[in-house]
GROMACS .gro file of C-alpha atoms in nm:
model
  386
    1MET     CA    1   0.000   0.000   0.000
    2THR     CA    2   0.131   0.344  -0.092
    3THR     CA    3   0.164   0.589   0.196
    4ILE     CA    4   0.030   0.933   0.112
    5ASN     CA    5   0.177   1.234   0.289
    6ILE     CA    6  -0.112   1.464   0.383
    7GLY     CA    7   0.110   1.720   0.551
    8MET     CA    8   0.066   1.614   0.913
    9PRO     CA    9   0.360   1.713   1.134
   10THR     CA   10   0.591   1.447   1.270
   11PRO     CA   11   0.528   1.384   1.638
   12PRO     CA   12   0.810   1.525   1.849
   13THR     CA   13   1.051   1.291   2.020
   14PRO     CA   14   0.958   1.258   2.389
   15SER     CA   15   1.189   1.452   2.613
   16ALA     CA   16   1.235   1.526   2.979
   17PRO     CA   17   0.995   1.778   3.136
   18PRO     CA   18   1.115   2.137   3.107
   19VAL     CA   19   1.308   2.271   3.404
   20PRO     CA   20   1.171   2.602   3.539
   21VAL     CA   21   1.392   2.892   3.438
   22PRO     CA   22   1.501   3.106   3.736
   23VAL     CA   23   1.381   3.465   3.728
   24ARG     CA   24   1.649   3.692   3.586
   25ARG     CA   25   1.657   3.992   3.818
   26ARG     CA   26   1.682   4.347   3.690
   27PRO     CA   27   2.032   4.476   3.768
   28THR     CA   28   2.033   4.764   4.019
   29ARG     CA   29   2.270   4.940   4.247
   30GLN     CA   30   2.273   4.801   4.600
   31LEU     CA   31   2.212   4.971   4.931
   32ARG     CA   32   2.182   4.844   5.286
   33VAL     CA   33   1.888   4.890   5.519
   34GLY     CA   34   2.067   4.809   5.840
   35SER     CA   35   2.179   4.448   5.808
   36VAL     CA   36   1.961   4.379   5.503
   37PRO     CA   37   2.109   4.431   5.153
   38VAL     CA   38   1.860   4.565   4.900
   39GLY     CA   39   1.905   4.547   4.523
   40GLY     CA   40   2.214   4.442   4.336
   41GLY     CA   41   2.105   4.079   4.328
   42ALA     CA   42   2.028   4.055   4.701
   43PRO     CA   43   1.729   3.840   4.798
   44ILE     CA   44   1.396   4.018   4.774
   45SER     CA   45   1.295   4.134   5.121
   46VAL     CA   46   0.947   4.135   5.274
   47GLN     CA   47   0.834   4.444   5.459
   48THR     CA   48   0.532   4.550   5.659
   49MET     CA   49   0.429   4.844   5.873
   50THR     CA   50   0.327   4.847   6.237
   51THR     CA   51  -0.029   4.950   6.324
   52THR     CA   52   0.046   5.049   6.682
   53LEU     CA   53   0.103   5.401   6.806
   54THR     CA   54   0.477   5.434   6.763
   55ALA     CA   55   0.492   5.633   7.086
   56ASP     CA   56   0.380   5.315   7.264
   57VAL     CA   57   0.723   5.154   7.260
   58ASP     CA   58   0.626   4.824   7.421
   59ALA     CA   59   0.326   4.764   7.195
   60THR     CA   60   0.527   4.854   6.887
   61LEU     CA   61   0.814   4.623   6.980
   62GLN     CA   62   0.568   4.344   7.053
   63GLN     CA   63   0.420   4.378   6.705
   64ILE     CA   64   0.765   4.393   6.551
   65ALA     CA   65   0.849   4.067   6.728
   66GLU     CA   66   0.533   3.907   6.586
   67VAL     CA   67   0.603   4.008   6.226
   68THR     CA   68   0.966   3.902   6.261
   69THR     CA   69   0.852   3.556   6.365
   70ALA     CA   70   0.624   3.550   6.060
   71GLY     CA   71   0.922   3.615   5.829
   72CYS     CA   72   0.942   3.993   5.798
   73ASP     CA   73   1.282   4.133   5.699
   74ILE     CA   74   1.231   4.509   5.742
   75VAL     CA   75   0.961   4.697   5.934
   76ARG     CA   76   0.832   5.050   5.894
   77VAL     CA   77   0.689   5.265   6.174
   78ALA     CA   78   0.481   5.582   6.138
   79VAL     CA   79   0.616   5.907   6.281
   80PRO     CA   80   0.333   6.163   6.267
   81THR     CA   81   0.403   6.331   6.604
   82GLN     CA   82   0.688   6.443   6.826
   83ASP     CA   83   0.601   6.169   7.076
   84ASP     CA   84   0.652   5.912   6.800
   85ALA     CA   85   0.985   6.067   6.707
   86ASN     CA   86   1.091   6.056   7.072
   87ALA     CA   87   1.020   5.680   7.081
   88LEU     CA   88   1.241   5.598   6.782
   89PRO     CA   89   1.574   5.554   6.966
   90LYS     CA   90   1.433   5.281   7.192
   91ILE     CA   91   1.253   5.106   6.908
   92ALA     CA   92   1.550   5.116   6.670
   93ALA     CA   93   1.785   4.986   6.940
   94ARG     CA   94   1.561   4.697   7.052
   95SER     CA   95   1.404   4.583   6.723
   96PRO     CA   96   1.530   4.247   6.594
   97ILE     CA   97   1.499   4.369   6.234
   98PRO     CA   98   1.587   4.701   6.068
   99VAL     CA   99   1.342   4.986   6.130
  100ILE     CA  100   1.240   5.241   5.868
  101ALA     CA  101   1.088   5.568   5.987
  102ASP     CA  102   0.788   5.675   5.777
  103ILE     CA  103   0.782   6.054   5.750
  104HIS     CA  104   0.503   6.275   5.623
  105PHE     CA  105   0.437   6.649   5.653
  106GLN     CA  106   0.723   6.745   5.890
  107PRO     CA  107   1.083   6.740   5.762
  108ARG     CA  108   1.218   6.776   6.115
  109TYR     CA  109   1.119   6.417   6.190
  110VAL     CA  110   1.359   6.301   5.918
  111PHE     CA  111   1.649   6.436   6.122
  112ALA     CA  112   1.504   6.287   6.441
  113ALA     CA  113   1.491   5.945   6.273
  114LEU     CA  114   1.850   5.972   6.156
  115ASP     CA  115   1.964   6.072   6.503
  116ALA     CA  116   1.763   5.784   6.654
  117GLY     CA  117   1.954   5.519   6.459
  118CYS     CA  118   1.679   5.414   6.219
  119ALA     CA  119   1.806   5.194   5.936
  120ALA     CA  120   1.633   5.401   5.666
  121VAL     CA  121   1.388   5.684   5.624
  122ARG     CA  122   1.087   5.692   5.394
  123VAL     CA  123   0.980   6.035   5.274
  124ASN     CA  124   0.670   6.123   5.074
  125PRO     CA  125   0.763   6.439   4.881
  126GLY     CA  126   0.403   6.504   4.777
  127ASN     CA  127   0.289   6.597   5.126
  128ILE     CA  128   0.600   6.743   5.290
  129LYS     CA  129   0.576   7.119   5.280
  130LYS     CA  130   0.860   7.283   5.092
  131PHE     CA  131   1.030   6.943   5.069
  132ASP     CA  132   1.238   7.047   4.770
  133ASP     CA  133   1.397   7.323   4.980
  134ARG     CA  134   1.507   7.075   5.247
  135VAL     CA  135   1.662   6.809   5.023
  136GLY     CA  136   2.016   6.941   5.064
  137ASP     CA  137   2.001   6.928   5.443
  138ILE     CA  138   1.839   6.583   5.439
  139ALA     CA  139   2.096   6.448   5.193
  140LYS     CA  140   2.385   6.579   5.403
  141ALA     CA  141   2.247   6.431   5.725
  142ALA     CA  142   2.161   6.095   5.567
  143ALA     CA  143   2.504   6.068   5.409
  144ALA     CA  144   2.672   6.143   5.742
  145ALA     CA  145   2.462   5.875   5.912
  146GLY     CA  146   2.510   5.623   5.631
  147VAL     CA  147   2.133   5.583   5.602
  148PRO     CA  148   1.943   5.533   5.274
  149ILE     CA  149   1.633   5.728   5.180
  150ARG     CA  150   1.325   5.577   5.023
  151ILE     CA  151   1.132   5.806   4.792
  152GLY     CA  152   0.772   5.691   4.839
  153VAL     CA  153   0.523   5.836   4.590
  154ASN     CA  154   0.157   5.751   4.649
  155ALA     CA  155  -0.131   5.818   4.415
  156GLY     CA  156  -0.334   5.962   4.702
  157SER     CA  157  -0.074   6.223   4.791
  158LEU     CA  158   0.082   6.306   4.456
  159ASP     CA  159   0.236   6.650   4.421
  160ALA     CA  160  -0.035   6.897   4.319
  161ARG     CA  161   0.182   7.026   4.033
  162LEU     CA  162   0.191   6.683   3.872
  163LEU     CA  163  -0.178   6.622   3.929
  164ALA     CA  164  -0.245   6.944   3.742
  165LYS     CA  165  -0.009   6.844   3.461
  166TYR     CA  166  -0.143   6.491   3.406
  167GLY     CA  167  -0.499   6.528   3.533
  168ALA     CA  168  -0.472   6.210   3.741
  169ALA     CA  169  -0.221   5.987   3.919
  170THR     CA  170  -0.112   5.817   3.598
  171PRO     CA  171   0.194   5.589   3.575
  172GLU     CA  172   0.379   5.871   3.402
  173ALA     CA  173   0.290   6.117   3.681
  174LEU     CA  174   0.406   5.880   3.953
  175VAL     CA  175   0.734   5.812   3.775
  176GLU     CA  176   0.802   6.178   3.701
  177SER     CA  177   0.748   6.263   4.068
  178ALA     CA  178   0.986   5.992   4.188
  179LEU     CA  179   1.261   6.071   3.939
  180TRP     CA  180   1.233   6.443   3.999
  181GLU     CA  181   1.288   6.395   4.371
  182CYS     CA  182   1.578   6.159   4.302
  183SER     CA  183   1.736   6.423   4.082
  184LEU     CA  184   1.724   6.672   4.368
  185PHE     CA  185   1.918   6.430   4.588
  186GLU     CA  186   2.157   6.355   4.303
  187GLU     CA  187   2.238   6.727   4.279
  188HIS     CA  188   2.381   6.694   4.629
  189GLY     CA  189   2.575   6.378   4.545
  190PHE     CA  190   2.337   6.150   4.736
  191THR     CA  191   2.231   5.837   4.549
  192ASP     CA  192   2.164   5.591   4.832
  193LEU     CA  193   1.800   5.584   4.726
  194LYS     CA  194   1.518   5.337   4.686
  195ILE     CA  195   1.195   5.419   4.501
  196ALA     CA  196   0.834   5.315   4.552
  197VAL     CA  197   0.546   5.427   4.332
  198LYS     CA  198   0.212   5.304   4.463
  199HIS     CA  199  -0.148   5.302   4.345
  200HIS     CA  200  -0.459   5.106   4.439
  201ASP     CA  201  -0.487   4.976   4.082
  202PRO     CA  202  -0.254   4.681   4.003
  203LEU     CA  203  -0.229   4.773   3.634
  204THR     CA  204  -0.111   5.123   3.720
  205VAL     CA  205   0.146   4.978   3.961
  206ILE     CA  206   0.272   4.744   3.688
  207ALA     CA  207   0.296   5.018   3.427
  208ALA     CA  208   0.467   5.264   3.661
  209ASN     CA  209   0.732   5.016   3.775
  210ARG     CA  210   0.802   4.907   3.420
  211LEU     CA  211   0.867   5.270   3.331
  212LEU     CA  212   1.092   5.316   3.634
  213ALA     CA  213   1.286   4.999   3.553
  214LYS     CA  214   1.371   5.144   3.211
  215ARG     CA  215   1.468   5.486   3.336
  216CYS     CA  216   1.684   5.423   3.643
  217ASP     CA  217   1.888   5.160   3.824
  218TYR     CA  218   1.765   5.236   4.175
  219PRO     CA  219   1.619   4.946   4.376
  220LEU     CA  220   1.240   4.939   4.362
  221HIS     CA  221   0.995   4.869   4.643
  222LEU     CA  222   0.668   4.717   4.520
  223GLY     CA  223   0.332   4.789   4.674
  224VAL     CA  224  -0.035   4.813   4.580
  225THR     CA  225  -0.145   5.078   4.827
  226GLU     CA  226  -0.492   5.076   4.981
  227ALA     CA  227  -0.529   4.728   4.831
  228GLY     CA  228  -0.830   4.650   5.051
  229PRO     CA  229  -0.941   4.373   5.287
  230ALA     CA  230  -0.734   4.056   5.317
  231PHE     CA  231  -0.885   3.852   5.034
  232GLN     CA  232  -0.914   4.132   4.778
  233GLY     CA  233  -0.585   4.293   4.873
  234ALA     CA  234  -0.386   3.972   4.858
  235ILE     CA  235  -0.518   3.899   4.509
  236LYS     CA  236  -0.446   4.250   4.379
  237SER     CA  237  -0.095   4.242   4.526
  238ALA     CA  238  -0.025   3.892   4.394
  239VAL     CA  239  -0.131   3.998   4.043
  240ALA     CA  240   0.091   4.307   4.037
  241PHE     CA  241   0.387   4.152   4.215
  242GLY     CA  242   0.368   3.826   4.023
  243ILE     CA  243   0.389   4.000   3.687
  244LEU     CA  244   0.664   4.242   3.790
  245LEU     CA  245   0.875   3.993   3.982
  246ALA     CA  246   0.851   3.742   3.697
  247GLU     CA  247   0.999   4.017   3.478
  248GLY     CA  248   1.281   4.066   3.729
  249ILE     CA  249   1.144   4.398   3.858
  250GLY     CA  250   1.129   4.457   4.233
  251ASP     CA  251   1.372   4.439   4.525
  252THR     CA  252   1.145   4.469   4.828
  253ILE     CA  253   0.770   4.413   4.865
  254ARG     CA  254   0.487   4.496   5.102
  255VAL     CA  255   0.141   4.342   5.076
  256SER     CA  256  -0.082   4.624   5.202
  257LEU     CA  257  -0.394   4.469   5.355
  258SER     CA  258  -0.663   4.594   5.588
  259ALA     CA  259  -0.552   4.314   5.817
  260ASP     CA  260  -0.301   4.225   6.084
  261PRO     CA  261   0.057   4.300   5.972
  262VAL     CA  262   0.141   3.934   6.035
  263GLU     CA  263  -0.101   3.841   5.756
  264GLN     CA  264   0.068   4.093   5.526
  265VAL     CA  265   0.402   3.925   5.591
  266LYS     CA  266   0.263   3.576   5.535
  267ALA     CA  267   0.111   3.684   5.204
  268GLY     CA  268   0.438   3.840   5.091
  269ASN     CA  269   0.634   3.528   5.171
  270HIS     CA  270   0.384   3.309   4.990
  271ILE     CA  271   0.406   3.528   4.679
  272LEU     CA  272   0.785   3.506   4.672
  273ALA     CA  273   0.785   3.132   4.740
  274SER     CA  274   0.533   3.074   4.460
  275LEU     CA  275   0.777   3.237   4.217
  276GLY     CA  276   1.077   3.046   4.351
  277LEU     CA  277   1.222   3.368   4.492
  278ARG     CA  278   1.219   3.253   4.853
  279PRO     CA  279   1.259   2.906   5.002
  280ARG     CA  280   0.925   2.746   5.072
  281ALA     CA  281   0.814   2.702   5.429
  282LEU     CA  282   0.531   2.466   5.510
  283GLU     CA  283   0.300   2.429   5.208
  284ILE     CA  284  -0.035   2.253   5.200
  285VAL     CA  285  -0.153   2.130   4.860
  286SER     CA  286  -0.525   2.049   4.868
  287CYS     CA  287  -0.791   1.993   4.605
  288PRO     CA  288  -1.080   2.238   4.556
  289GLY     CA  289  -1.353   1.972   4.578
  290CYS     CA  290  -1.594   1.817   4.327
  291GLY     CA  291  -1.868   1.557   4.300
  292ARG     CA  292  -1.618   1.270   4.324
  293LEU     CA  293  -1.528   1.346   4.684
  294GLN     CA  294  -1.582   1.089   4.953
  295VAL     CA  295  -1.447   1.312   5.230
  296GLY     CA  296  -1.520   1.663   5.358
  297ILE     CA  297  -1.206   1.803   5.196
  298HIS     CA  298  -1.259   2.166   5.297
  299LYS     CA  299  -1.296   2.072   5.663
  300LEU     CA  300  -1.005   1.827   5.645
  301ALA     CA  301  -0.772   2.083   5.481
  302ALA     CA  302  -0.865   2.341   5.744
  303GLN     CA  303  -0.793   2.090   6.021
  304VAL     CA  304  -0.453   2.008   5.871
  305GLU     CA  305  -0.371   2.377   5.833
  306ALA     CA  306  -0.467   2.443   6.197
  307ALA     CA  307  -0.267   2.145   6.322
  308PHE     CA  308   0.046   2.264   6.140
  309THR     CA  309   0.022   2.632   6.236
  310GLY     CA  310   0.371   2.741   6.337
  311PHE     CA  311   0.535   2.421   6.214
  312PRO     CA  312   0.891   2.540   6.150
  313HIS     CA  313   1.013   2.292   5.889
  314PRO     CA  314   0.980   2.325   5.507
  315LEU     CA  315   0.745   2.041   5.415
  316ARG     CA  316   0.492   2.004   5.136
  317ILE     CA  317   0.177   1.824   5.249
  318ALA     CA  318  -0.090   1.708   5.002
  319VAL     CA  319  -0.448   1.671   5.124
  320MET     CA  320  -0.644   1.509   4.842
  321GLY     CA  321  -1.003   1.391   4.829
  322CYS     CA  322  -1.029   1.129   4.553
  323VAL     CA  323  -0.837   0.886   4.334
  324VAL     CA  324  -0.811   1.110   4.023
  325ASN     CA  325  -0.528   1.340   4.132
  326GLY     CA  326  -0.489   1.223   4.491
  327PRO     CA  327  -0.223   0.953   4.451
  328GLY     CA  328  -0.016   1.160   4.208
  329GLU     CA  329  -0.016   1.476   4.420
  330SER     CA  330   0.050   1.274   4.734
  331ARG     CA  331   0.351   1.108   4.570
  332GLU     CA  332   0.496   1.448   4.475
  333ALA     CA  333   0.470   1.583   4.831
  334ASP     CA  334   0.685   1.514   5.134
  335LEU     CA  335   0.374   1.387   5.306
  336GLY     CA  336   0.031   1.327   5.161
  337VAL     CA  337  -0.307   1.169   5.211
  338SER     CA  338  -0.541   1.038   4.944
  339CYS     CA  339  -0.890   0.985   5.085
  340GLY     CA  340  -1.182   0.759   5.005
  341ASN     CA  341  -1.434   0.524   5.166
  342GLY     CA  342  -1.378   0.674   5.509
  343LYS     CA  343  -1.005   0.608   5.504
  344GLY     CA  344  -0.685   0.782   5.405
  345GLN     CA  345  -0.374   0.643   5.242
  346ILE     CA  346  -0.075   0.817   5.397
  347TYR     CA  347   0.222   0.882   5.167
  348ARG     CA  348   0.575   0.964   5.273
  349HIS     CA  349   0.814   1.076   4.997
  350GLY     CA  350   0.606   0.902   4.732
  351HIS     CA  351   0.536   0.573   4.905
  352VAL     CA  352   0.224   0.453   5.085
  353ILE     CA  353   0.325   0.384   5.442
  354LYS     CA  354  -0.013   0.315   5.601
  355THR     CA  355  -0.389   0.344   5.570
  356VAL     CA  356  -0.577   0.502   5.859
  357PRO     CA  357  -0.939   0.587   5.941
  358GLU     CA  358  -1.051   0.935   5.841
  359SER     CA  359  -1.064   1.036   6.209
  360ARG     CA  360  -0.689   0.970   6.246
  361ILE     CA  361  -0.563   1.144   5.930
  362VAL     CA  362  -0.462   1.474   6.091
  363ASP     CA  363  -0.286   1.318   6.389
  364THR     CA  364  -0.105   1.073   6.162
  365LEU     CA  365   0.019   1.346   5.927
  366LEU     CA  366   0.144   1.552   6.220
  367ALA     CA  367   0.323   1.253   6.373
  368GLU     CA  368   0.488   1.165   6.043
  369ALA     CA  369   0.589   1.529   5.989
  370LEU     CA  370   0.763   1.533   6.323
  371LYS     CA  371   0.951   1.219   6.226
  372LEU     CA  372   1.056   1.380   5.899
  373ALA     CA  373   1.167   1.693   6.078
  374GLU     CA  374   1.398   1.486   6.297
  375SER     CA  375   1.557   1.306   6.002
  376THR     CA  376   1.812   1.427   5.751
  377ASP     CA  377   1.578   1.385   5.454
  378GLY     CA  378   1.311   1.578   5.638
  379GLN     CA  379   1.540   1.879   5.665
  380ALA     CA  380   1.589   1.875   5.287
  381GLY     CA  381   1.227   1.779   5.206
  382ALA     CA  382   1.036   2.049   5.030
  383GLY     CA  383   1.346   2.259   4.976
  384GLU     CA  384   1.466   2.006   4.716
  385ARG     CA  385   1.128   2.015   4.542
  386ALA     CA  386   1.068   2.390   4.555
   0.00000   0.00000   0.00000
């Protein structure tokens, strides 16, 4: 029989699965916020801001301790009053992580923060009266203290001159404001600067940071400001950060949520880990649920999450509800359970080690996790798979 070629393509030769390509970071100059390097290839740092009255030293330090435990690298404190400025020396000296003083309206608090030993100072030029006239003094004092300055431009407090020029807080307006203020510092020979341009709209944040990345080599701090309540804000931040970080843009991040700062830090760490930009901590992989389920997967996943709250070792745990994806996901995890018929098959590093009643699944996973944590392979665990 004659074979007729009808133009169908030749099937490709099977090959190994593609290996994820590491994100190629945008090259920037590097500065140091206390002990934390920023930019220049340094790991991306997670920031948050305290919600306490800064003048309440004990409450502020307690919250700083909580966010540090959650994985925060740098913390910012508000300095709207003289009482807050007076508290800075004690906070800066006792904080386990570098402290940035957040300054609005009053330039004199910039100098107070530098004298207090803060690791950096954030200034918002749009709402500091006659800020341009004070740049020389601020640059001289910051240089003498060896402290970097973050130029923080927010859509809600954009310089009135630029609002009039552009008609709105457009990406171009935000970028022009930031670069203009940088140029004023540059005139005084001060370039130890970091830039943040923030907006509540993720697309504006993306566009503005792309413009900045093309026009300067300063490190960039990413933030979607006024992002909203926890669920909405985390999604908006993940969208903006995910796109920018995948393009190599961004050196520090803050997930701004109307929620406890600890939740902001957790969200930031999860975003970085999802992109392979930070080692994974504990990760729970669980299915969304469907008509095949023979177990209350939502309740079970919540129970597992609660049982492992604060678990310090980097494990991936799969909680699966049926035989379609359950065995496969469980085999890929450090620990896993595939449920059905009132029972759960427990997997450890890809192998079924036991079958237990549904009522014992959570306790069994926790016991096996503790065993893994004590062993050499448990220490490597999810880190090798991340």
